[in-house]
């Protein structure tokens, strides 16, 4: 299964990024072939709508699941419209989470936050 | 003459000042731009109120015409659009109603519909026209309500008091952009001064003539007074920490209409502001 994960760095030894929309990179990972590709998040520093932009990129990479510590409501709406499942990561390490996901130990993320939107 | 009353933080006395200055003038307009929580009308209790709806334009796509080229998605600076599974998602609260996506659509698949986001109420209270902006709960931006409020006019030869929202964000910028004078209200606390510093930076950026009113003054050293003197901000009035004034306000009574001493206080301040505006006009002519 192809999954997307927000990560801090371009490395399999990196940590999960605490932010979905503002993560510097996404790892696009195939759990069957172990193919890994790191995607720059072009929306990391934009003023607004970062979650939507990041979610669009995730949808376009044709993944079936997103593993993330948390997710804002706009991003979740985009992800869900594409029938991509959102799982909640546990702890910091990327490797631990890939293993946990393969072992079926990650749960679906149901606590979607309202987002951290500034004034406009 | 348009006077915007602003302060960094809430609760320093913006409404107290704007309401009483409007009530002290012979012929005035009070405009409540604090559209998330307008409260000036509670003091004025205006009669003959007319309500007008405020709406914005939001794009919608005709799916049959859309070919998924994503020109609209790429164009939108605010990322209010996403293209998922052959359909366009529109995030209404993120859309700034610029209409650019509609212009860019090569298929003519996008058009706009009106979305009501709030309303404006016009009424009359003695010598003051009271105009109140109200943003519907849950809406993200009050800017369209504020710009509609300030498009009312021209209010020639009237004293126009603009009661601004707290803070120094876009909604405050929208409220002060056409003002002839910015009146900064500050309370004697460190927090108050910190926020005064932010609004002062904003009004300087806008190049507006500015003066301060020190509200709730006590007898000990006033950090706001110190800040004003260091920054060269002219202090137009010092309103003492006054229980009677506080009591009138908390009972939604306009002090100027209640007691001669308050009428005197605010009339004097209004005259000072008028002089400042005239000086400024003379200096720039």
CSV table of N, CA and C in Angstrom, one decimal, chain B residues 27-139:
chain,number,residue,atom,x,y,z
B,27,UNK,N,-23.7,67.1,15.0
B,27,UNK,CA,-24.2,66.3,13.9
B,27,UNK,C,-23.2,65.3,13.6
B,28,UNK,N,-23.5,64.0,13.9
B,28,UNK,CA,-22.4,63.0,13.8
B,28,UNK,C,-22.9,61.7,13.3
B,29,UNK,N,-21.9,60.9,12.9
B,29,UNK,CA,-22.2,59.5,12.5
B,29,UNK,C,-21.3,58.6,13.3
B,30,UNK,N,-21.9,57.6,13.9
B,30,UNK,CA,-21.1,56.6,14.7
B,30,UNK,C,-21.1,55.3,13.9
B,31,UNK,N,-19.9,54.8,13.5
B,31,UNK,CA,-19.8,53.6,12.7
B,31,UNK,C,-19.1,52.5,13.5
B,32,UNK,N,-19.8,51.5,13.8
B,32,UNK,CA,-19.2,50.4,14.6
B,32,UNK,C,-18.6,49.3,13.7
B,33,UNK,N,-17.2,49.4,13.6
B,33,UNK,CA,-16.5,48.5,12.7
B,33,UNK,C,-16.0,47.2,13.5
B,34,UNK,N,-16.4,47.2,14.8
B,34,UNK,CA,-16.0,46.0,15.5
B,34,UNK,C,-17.1,44.9,15.3
B,35,UNK,N,-17.0,44.4,14.0
B,35,UNK,CA,-18.2,43.6,13.5
B,35,UNK,C,-18.3,42.3,14.1
B,36,UNK,N,-17.3,41.8,14.9
B,36,UNK,CA,-17.4,40.5,15.5
B,36,UNK,C,-18.2,40.7,16.8
B,37,UNK,N,-18.2,41.8,17.4
B,37,UNK,CA,-18.9,42.1,18.6
B,37,UNK,C,-19.3,43.5,18.8
B,38,UNK,N,-20.1,44.0,17.9
B,38,UNK,CA,-20.5,45.5,17.9
B,38,UNK,C,-21.3,45.7,19.1
B,39,UNK,N,-20.9,46.8,19.9
B,39,UNK,CA,-21.7,47.1,21.1
B,39,UNK,C,-22.1,48.6,21.2
B,40,UNK,N,-21.7,49.4,20.3
B,40,UNK,CA,-22.0,50.8,20.4
B,40,UNK,C,-23.5,51.1,20.4
B,41,UNK,N,-24.3,50.2,19.6
B,41,UNK,CA,-25.7,50.4,19.5
B,41,UNK,C,-26.4,50.2,20.9
B,42,UNK,N,-25.8,49.5,21.8
B,42,UNK,CA,-26.4,49.2,23.1
B,42,UNK,C,-26.5,50.6,23.8
B,43,UNK,N,-25.5,51.5,23.6
B,43,UNK,CA,-25.6,52.8,24.2
B,43,UNK,C,-26.6,53.7,23.5
B,44,UNK,N,-26.5,53.7,22.1
B,44,UNK,CA,-27.3,54.6,21.4
B,44,UNK,C,-28.8,54.2,21.3
B,45,UNK,N,-29.1,52.9,21.4
B,45,UNK,CA,-30.4,52.4,21.2
B,45,UNK,C,-31.2,53.1,20.1
B,46,UNK,N,-30.6,53.0,18.9
B,46,UNK,CA,-31.2,53.8,17.7
B,46,UNK,C,-32.6,53.4,17.4
B,47,UNK,N,-33.3,54.4,16.8
B,47,UNK,CA,-34.7,54.2,16.3
B,47,UNK,C,-34.6,54.1,14.8
B,48,UNK,N,-35.8,53.7,14.2
B,48,UNK,CA,-36.0,53.6,12.8
B,48,UNK,C,-34.8,52.9,12.1
B,49,UNK,N,-34.6,51.7,12.6
B,49,UNK,CA,-33.4,50.9,12.2
B,49,UNK,C,-33.8,50.2,10.8
B,50,UNK,N,-32.9,50.4,9.9
B,50,UNK,CA,-33.0,49.7,8.6
B,50,UNK,C,-31.9,48.7,8.5
B,51,UNK,N,-32.2,47.5,8.0
B,51,UNK,CA,-31.1,46.5,7.9
B,51,UNK,C,-30.8,46.2,6.5
B,52,UNK,N,-29.6,46.0,6.2
B,52,UNK,CA,-29.1,45.7,4.8
B,52,UNK,C,-28.2,44.5,4.9
B,53,UNK,N,-28.3,43.5,4.0
B,53,UNK,CA,-27.5,42.3,4.1
B,53,UNK,C,-26.1,42.6,3.4
B,54,UNK,N,-25.1,42.0,3.9
B,54,UNK,CA,-23.8,42.1,3.2
B,54,UNK,C,-23.4,40.7,2.7
B,55,UNK,N,-23.0,40.7,1.4
B,55,UNK,CA,-22.7,39.4,0.8
B,55,UNK,C,-21.3,39.5,0.1
B,56,UNK,N,-20.8,38.3,-0.2
B,56,UNK,CA,-19.5,38.2,-0.9
B,56,UNK,C,-19.8,37.2,-2.1
B,57,UNK,N,-18.9,37.3,-3.1
B,57,UNK,CA,-19.0,36.4,-4.2
B,57,UNK,C,-18.1,35.1,-4.0
B,58,UNK,N,-18.7,34.0,-4.2
B,58,UNK,CA,-18.0,32.7,-4.0
B,58,UNK,C,-18.1,31.9,-5.3
B,59,UNK,N,-17.0,31.4,-5.8
B,59,UNK,CA,-17.1,30.6,-7.1
B,59,UNK,C,-17.7,29.3,-6.9
B,60,UNK,N,-18.4,28.8,-8.0
B,60,UNK,CA,-18.8,27.4,-8.0
B,60,UNK,C,-18.6,26.9,-9.4
B,61,UNK,N,-18.4,25.6,-9.5
B,61,UNK,CA,-18.1,25.0,-10.8
B,61,UNK,C,-19.2,24.2,-11.4
B,62,UNK,N,-19.4,24.3,-12.7
B,62,UNK,CA,-20.3,23.4,-13.4
B,62,UNK,C,-19.5,22.2,-13.8
B,63,UNK,N,-19.7,21.0,-13.1
B,63,UNK,CA,-18.8,19.9,-13.3
B,63,UNK,C,-18.8,19.4,-14.8
B,64,UNK,N,-19.9,19.6,-15.5
B,64,UNK,CA,-19.9,19.1,-16.9
B,64,UNK,C,-18.9,19.9,-17.8
B,65,UNK,N,-18.8,21.2,-17.4
B,65,UNK,CA,-17.9,22.0,-18.3
B,65,UNK,C,-16.4,21.9,-17.8
B,66,UNK,N,-16.2,21.5,-16.6
B,66,UNK,CA,-14.8,21.5,-16.0
B,66,UNK,C,-14.0,20.3,-16.7
B,67,UNK,N,-12.8,20.6,-17.2
B,67,UNK,CA,-12.0,19.6,-17.8
B,67,UNK,C,-10.8,19.2,-16.8
B,68,UNK,N,-10.8,19.8,-15.7
B,68,UNK,CA,-9.7,19.5,-14.7
B,68,UNK,C,-8.3,20.0,-15.0
B,69,UNK,N,-8.3,21.2,-15.7
B,69,UNK,CA,-7.0,21.7,-16.0
B,69,UNK,C,-6.3,22.4,-14.8
B,70,UNK,N,-7.1,22.7,-13.8
B,70,UNK,CA,-6.6,23.2,-12.5
B,70,UNK,C,-6.0,24.6,-12.6
B,71,UNK,N,-6.3,25.3,-13.7
B,71,UNK,CA,-5.8,26.7,-13.8
B,71,UNK,C,-6.2,27.5,-12.6
B,72,UNK,N,-7.5,27.2,-12.2
B,72,UNK,CA,-8.1,28.0,-11.0
B,72,UNK,C,-7.3,27.6,-9.7
B,73,UNK,N,-7.1,26.3,-9.5
B,73,UNK,CA,-6.4,25.8,-8.3
B,73,UNK,C,-5.0,26.5,-8.2
B,74,UNK,N,-4.3,26.5,-9.3
B,74,UNK,CA,-2.9,27.0,-9.3
B,74,UNK,C,-2.9,28.5,-9.2
B,75,UNK,N,-4.0,29.2,-9.7
B,75,UNK,CA,-4.0,30.6,-9.6
B,75,UNK,C,-4.3,31.1,-8.1
B,76,UNK,N,-5.2,30.4,-7.4
B,76,UNK,CA,-5.6,30.9,-6.1
B,76,UNK,C,-4.5,31.0,-5.1
B,77,UNK,N,-4.1,32.2,-4.8
B,77,UNK,CA,-3.0,32.5,-3.9
B,77,UNK,C,-3.4,32.0,-2.4
B,78,UNK,N,-4.7,32.0,-2.2
B,78,UNK,CA,-5.1,31.6,-0.8
B,78,UNK,C,-5.3,30.1,-0.6
B,79,UNK,N,-5.2,29.4,-1.7
B,79,UNK,CA,-5.4,27.9,-1.7
B,79,UNK,C,-6.8,27.6,-1.3
B,80,UNK,N,-7.8,28.3,-1.8
B,80,UNK,CA,-9.2,28.1,-1.4
B,80,UNK,C,-9.8,27.0,-2.3
B,81,UNK,N,-9.1,26.5,-3.3
B,81,UNK,CA,-9.6,25.5,-4.2
B,81,UNK,C,-8.7,24.2,-4.2
B,82,UNK,N,-9.4,23.1,-4.4
B,82,UNK,CA,-8.7,21.8,-4.6
B,82,UNK,C,-9.4,21.0,-5.6
B,83,UNK,N,-8.7,20.3,-6.4
B,83,UNK,CA,-9.4,19.4,-7.4
B,83,UNK,C,-9.2,18.0,-7.1
B,84,UNK,N,-10.2,17.3,-6.7
B,84,UNK,CA,-10.2,16.0,-6.2
B,84,UNK,C,-11.2,15.1,-6.9
B,85,UNK,N,-10.7,14.0,-7.4
B,85,UNK,CA,-11.6,13.0,-8.0
B,85,UNK,C,-12.6,13.6,-9.0
B,86,UNK,N,-12.0,14.4,-9.9
B,86,UNK,CA,-12.8,15.0,-11.0
B,86,UNK,C,-13.9,16.0,-10.5
B,87,UNK,N,-13.7,16.6,-9.3
B,87,UNK,CA,-14.5,17.7,-8.9
B,87,UNK,C,-13.8,18.7,-8.1
B,88,UNK,N,-14.3,19.9,-8.2
B,88,UNK,CA,-13.6,21.1,-7.6
B,88,UNK,C,-14.2,21.3,-6.2
B,89,UNK,N,-13.3,21.4,-5.2
B,89,UNK,CA,-13.7,21.7,-3.8
B,89,UNK,C,-13.4,23.2,-3.6
B,90,UNK,N,-14.4,23.9,-3.1
B,90,UNK,CA,-14.3,25.3,-2.8
B,90,UNK,C,-14.3,25.5,-1.3
B,91,UNK,N,-13.3,26.1,-0.7
B,91,UNK,CA,-13.3,26.4,0.7
B,91,UNK,C,-13.7,27.8,0.9
B,92,UNK,N,-15.0,28.0,1.1
B,92,UNK,CA,-15.6,29.3,1.1
B,92,UNK,C,-15.0,30.3,2.1
B,93,UNK,N,-14.6,29.8,3.3
B,93,UNK,CA,-14.1,30.7,4.3
B,93,UNK,C,-12.7,31.1,4.0
B,94,UNK,N,-12.0,30.4,3.1
B,94,UNK,CA,-10.6,30.8,2.7
B,94,UNK,C,-10.6,31.8,1.5
B,95,UNK,N,-11.7,31.6,0.7
B,95,UNK,CA,-11.8,32.5,-0.5
B,95,UNK,C,-11.9,34.0,-0.2
B,96,UNK,N,-11.1,34.8,-0.9
B,96,UNK,CA,-11.1,36.2,-0.7
B,96,UNK,C,-12.0,37.0,-1.7
B,97,UNK,N,-12.8,36.2,-2.5
B,97,UNK,CA,-13.7,36.8,-3.4
B,97,UNK,C,-13.0,37.7,-4.5
B,98,UNK,N,-11.9,37.3,-4.9
B,98,UNK,CA,-11.2,38.2,-5.9
B,98,UNK,C,-11.7,37.9,-7.3
B,99,UNK,N,-12.3,36.8,-7.5
B,99,UNK,CA,-12.9,36.5,-8.8
B,99,UNK,C,-11.9,36.0,-9.9
B,100,UNK,N,-10.6,35.9,-9.5
B,100,UNK,CA,-9.6,35.5,-10.4
B,100,UNK,C,-9.8,34.2,-11.1
B,101,UNK,N,-10.2,33.2,-10.3
B,101,UNK,CA,-10.4,31.8,-10.8
B,101,UNK,C,-11.4,31.8,-11.9
B,102,UNK,N,-12.5,32.7,-11.8
B,102,UNK,CA,-13.5,32.7,-12.8
B,102,UNK,C,-12.9,33.3,-14.1
B,103,UNK,N,-12.1,34.3,-14.0
B,103,UNK,CA,-11.4,34.9,-15.2
B,103,UNK,C,-10.5,33.9,-15.9
B,104,UNK,N,-9.8,33.1,-15.0
B,104,UNK,CA,-8.8,32.2,-15.6
B,104,UNK,C,-9.4,30.9,-16.2
B,105,UNK,N,-10.6,30.5,-15.8
B,105,UNK,CA,-11.2,29.3,-16.3
B,105,UNK,C,-11.3,29.3,-17.8
B,106,UNK,N,-10.6,28.5,-18.6
B,106,UNK,CA,-10.7,28.5,-20.0
B,106,UNK,C,-12.0,27.9,-20.6
B,107,UNK,N,-12.7,27.2,-19.7
B,107,UNK,CA,-13.9,26.5,-20.2
B,107,UNK,C,-15.2,27.3,-19.8
B,108,UNK,N,-15.1,28.3,-19.1
B,108,UNK,CA,-16.3,29.0,-18.6
B,108,UNK,C,-17.1,28.2,-17.7
B,109,UNK,N,-16.4,27.3,-16.9
B,109,UNK,CA,-17.0,26.4,-16.0
B,109,UNK,C,-17.3,27.0,-14.7
B,110,UNK,N,-16.6,28.1,-14.4
B,110,UNK,CA,-16.8,28.7,-13.1
B,110,UNK,C,-17.7,30.0,-13.2
B,111,UNK,N,-18.6,30.1,-12.2
B,111,UNK,CA,-19.3,31.4,-12.1
B,111,UNK,C,-19.4,31.7,-10.6
B,112,UNK,N,-20.0,32.8,-10.2
B,112,UNK,CA,-20.0,33.2,-8.8
B,112,UNK,C,-21.5,33.2,-8.3
B,113,UNK,N,-21.6,33.0,-7.1
B,113,UNK,CA,-22.9,33.2,-6.4
B,113,UNK,C,-22.7,34.0,-5.2
B,114,UNK,N,-23.7,34.6,-4.7
B,114,UNK,CA,-23.6,35.5,-3.5
B,114,UNK,C,-23.8,34.6,-2.3
B,115,UNK,N,-22.9,35.0,-1.3
B,115,UNK,CA,-23.1,34.3,0.0
B,115,UNK,C,-23.2,35.4,1.0
B,116,UNK,N,-24.3,35.4,1.8
B,116,UNK,CA,-24.5,36.4,2.8
B,116,UNK,C,-23.6,36.1,4.0
B,117,UNK,N,-22.8,37.1,4.4
B,117,UNK,CA,-21.9,36.9,5.6
B,117,UNK,C,-22.2,37.8,6.8
B,118,UNK,N,-23.1,38.8,6.6
B,118,UNK,CA,-23.4,39.6,7.7
B,118,UNK,C,-24.5,40.7,7.3
B,119,UNK,N,-24.6,41.7,8.1
B,119,UNK,CA,-25.5,42.8,7.8
B,119,UNK,C,-25.1,44.1,8.4
B,120,UNK,N,-25.7,45.1,7.9
B,120,UNK,CA,-25.5,46.5,8.4
B,120,UNK,C,-26.8,47.1,8.9
B,121,UNK,N,-26.8,47.7,10.0
B,121,UNK,CA,-28.0,48.4,10.5
B,121,UNK,C,-27.8,49.9,10.6
B,122,UNK,N,-28.7,50.6,10.1
B,122,UNK,CA,-28.7,52.1,10.1
B,122,UNK,C,-29.8,52.5,11.0
B,123,UNK,N,-29.5,53.5,11.9
B,123,UNK,CA,-30.6,54.0,12.7
B,123,UNK,C,-30.2,55.4,13.2
B,124,UNK,N,-31.1,56.0,14.0
B,124,UNK,CA,-30.8,57.4,14.4
B,124,UNK,C,-31.0,57.4,16.0
B,125,UNK,N,-30.1,58.2,16.6
B,125,UNK,CA,-30.2,58.4,18.0
B,125,UNK,C,-29.9,59.8,18.3
B,126,UNK,N,-30.9,60.6,18.5
B,126,UNK,CA,-30.8,62.1,18.7
B,126,UNK,C,-30.0,62.7,17.5
B,127,UNK,N,-28.8,63.3,17.8
B,127,UNK,CA,-28.0,64.0,16.7
B,127,UNK,C,-27.1,63.0,16.0
B,128,UNK,N,-27.1,61.8,16.3
B,128,UNK,CA,-26.2,60.8,15.8
B,128,UNK,C,-26.8,59.7,14.9
B,129,UNK,N,-26.3,59.6,13.7
B,129,UNK,CA,-26.7,58.4,12.9
B,129,UNK,C,-25.8,57.3,13.3
B,130,UNK,N,-26.5,56.2,13.6
B,130,UNK,CA,-25.7,55.0,14.2
B,130,UNK,C,-25.7,53.9,13.1
B,131,UNK,N,-24.5,53.5,12.7
B,131,UNK,CA,-24.4,52.5,11.7
B,131,UNK,C,-23.5,51.3,12.3
B,132,UNK,N,-24.1,50.1,12.3
B,132,UNK,CA,-23.5,49.0,13.0
B,132,UNK,C,-23.3,47.9,12.0
B,133,UNK,N,-22.1,47.3,12.0
B,133,UNK,CA,-21.8,46.2,11.1
B,133,UNK,C,-21.8,44.9,12.0
B,134,UNK,N,-22.4,43.9,11.4
B,134,UNK,CA,-22.5,42.6,12.2
B,134,UNK,C,-22.1,41.5,11.3
B,135,UNK,N,-21.0,40.8,11.7
B,135,UNK,CA,-20.6,39.6,10.9
B,135,UNK,C,-21.3,38.4,11.5
B,136,UNK,N,-21.8,37.5,10.6
B,136,UNK,CA,-22.4,36.3,11.0
B,136,UNK,C,-21.4,35.4,11.8
B,137,UNK,N,-21.9,34.8,12.8
B,137,UNK,CA,-21.0,33.9,13.6
B,137,UNK,C,-20.5,32.8,12.6
B,138,UNK,N,-19.2,32.5,12.8
B,138,UNK,CA,-18.6,31.4,12.0
B,138,UNK,C,-17.9,31.9,10.7
B,139,UNK,N,-18.2,33.1,10.3
B,139,UNK,CA,-17.5,33.7,9.1
B,139,UNK,C,-16.1,34.0,9.5
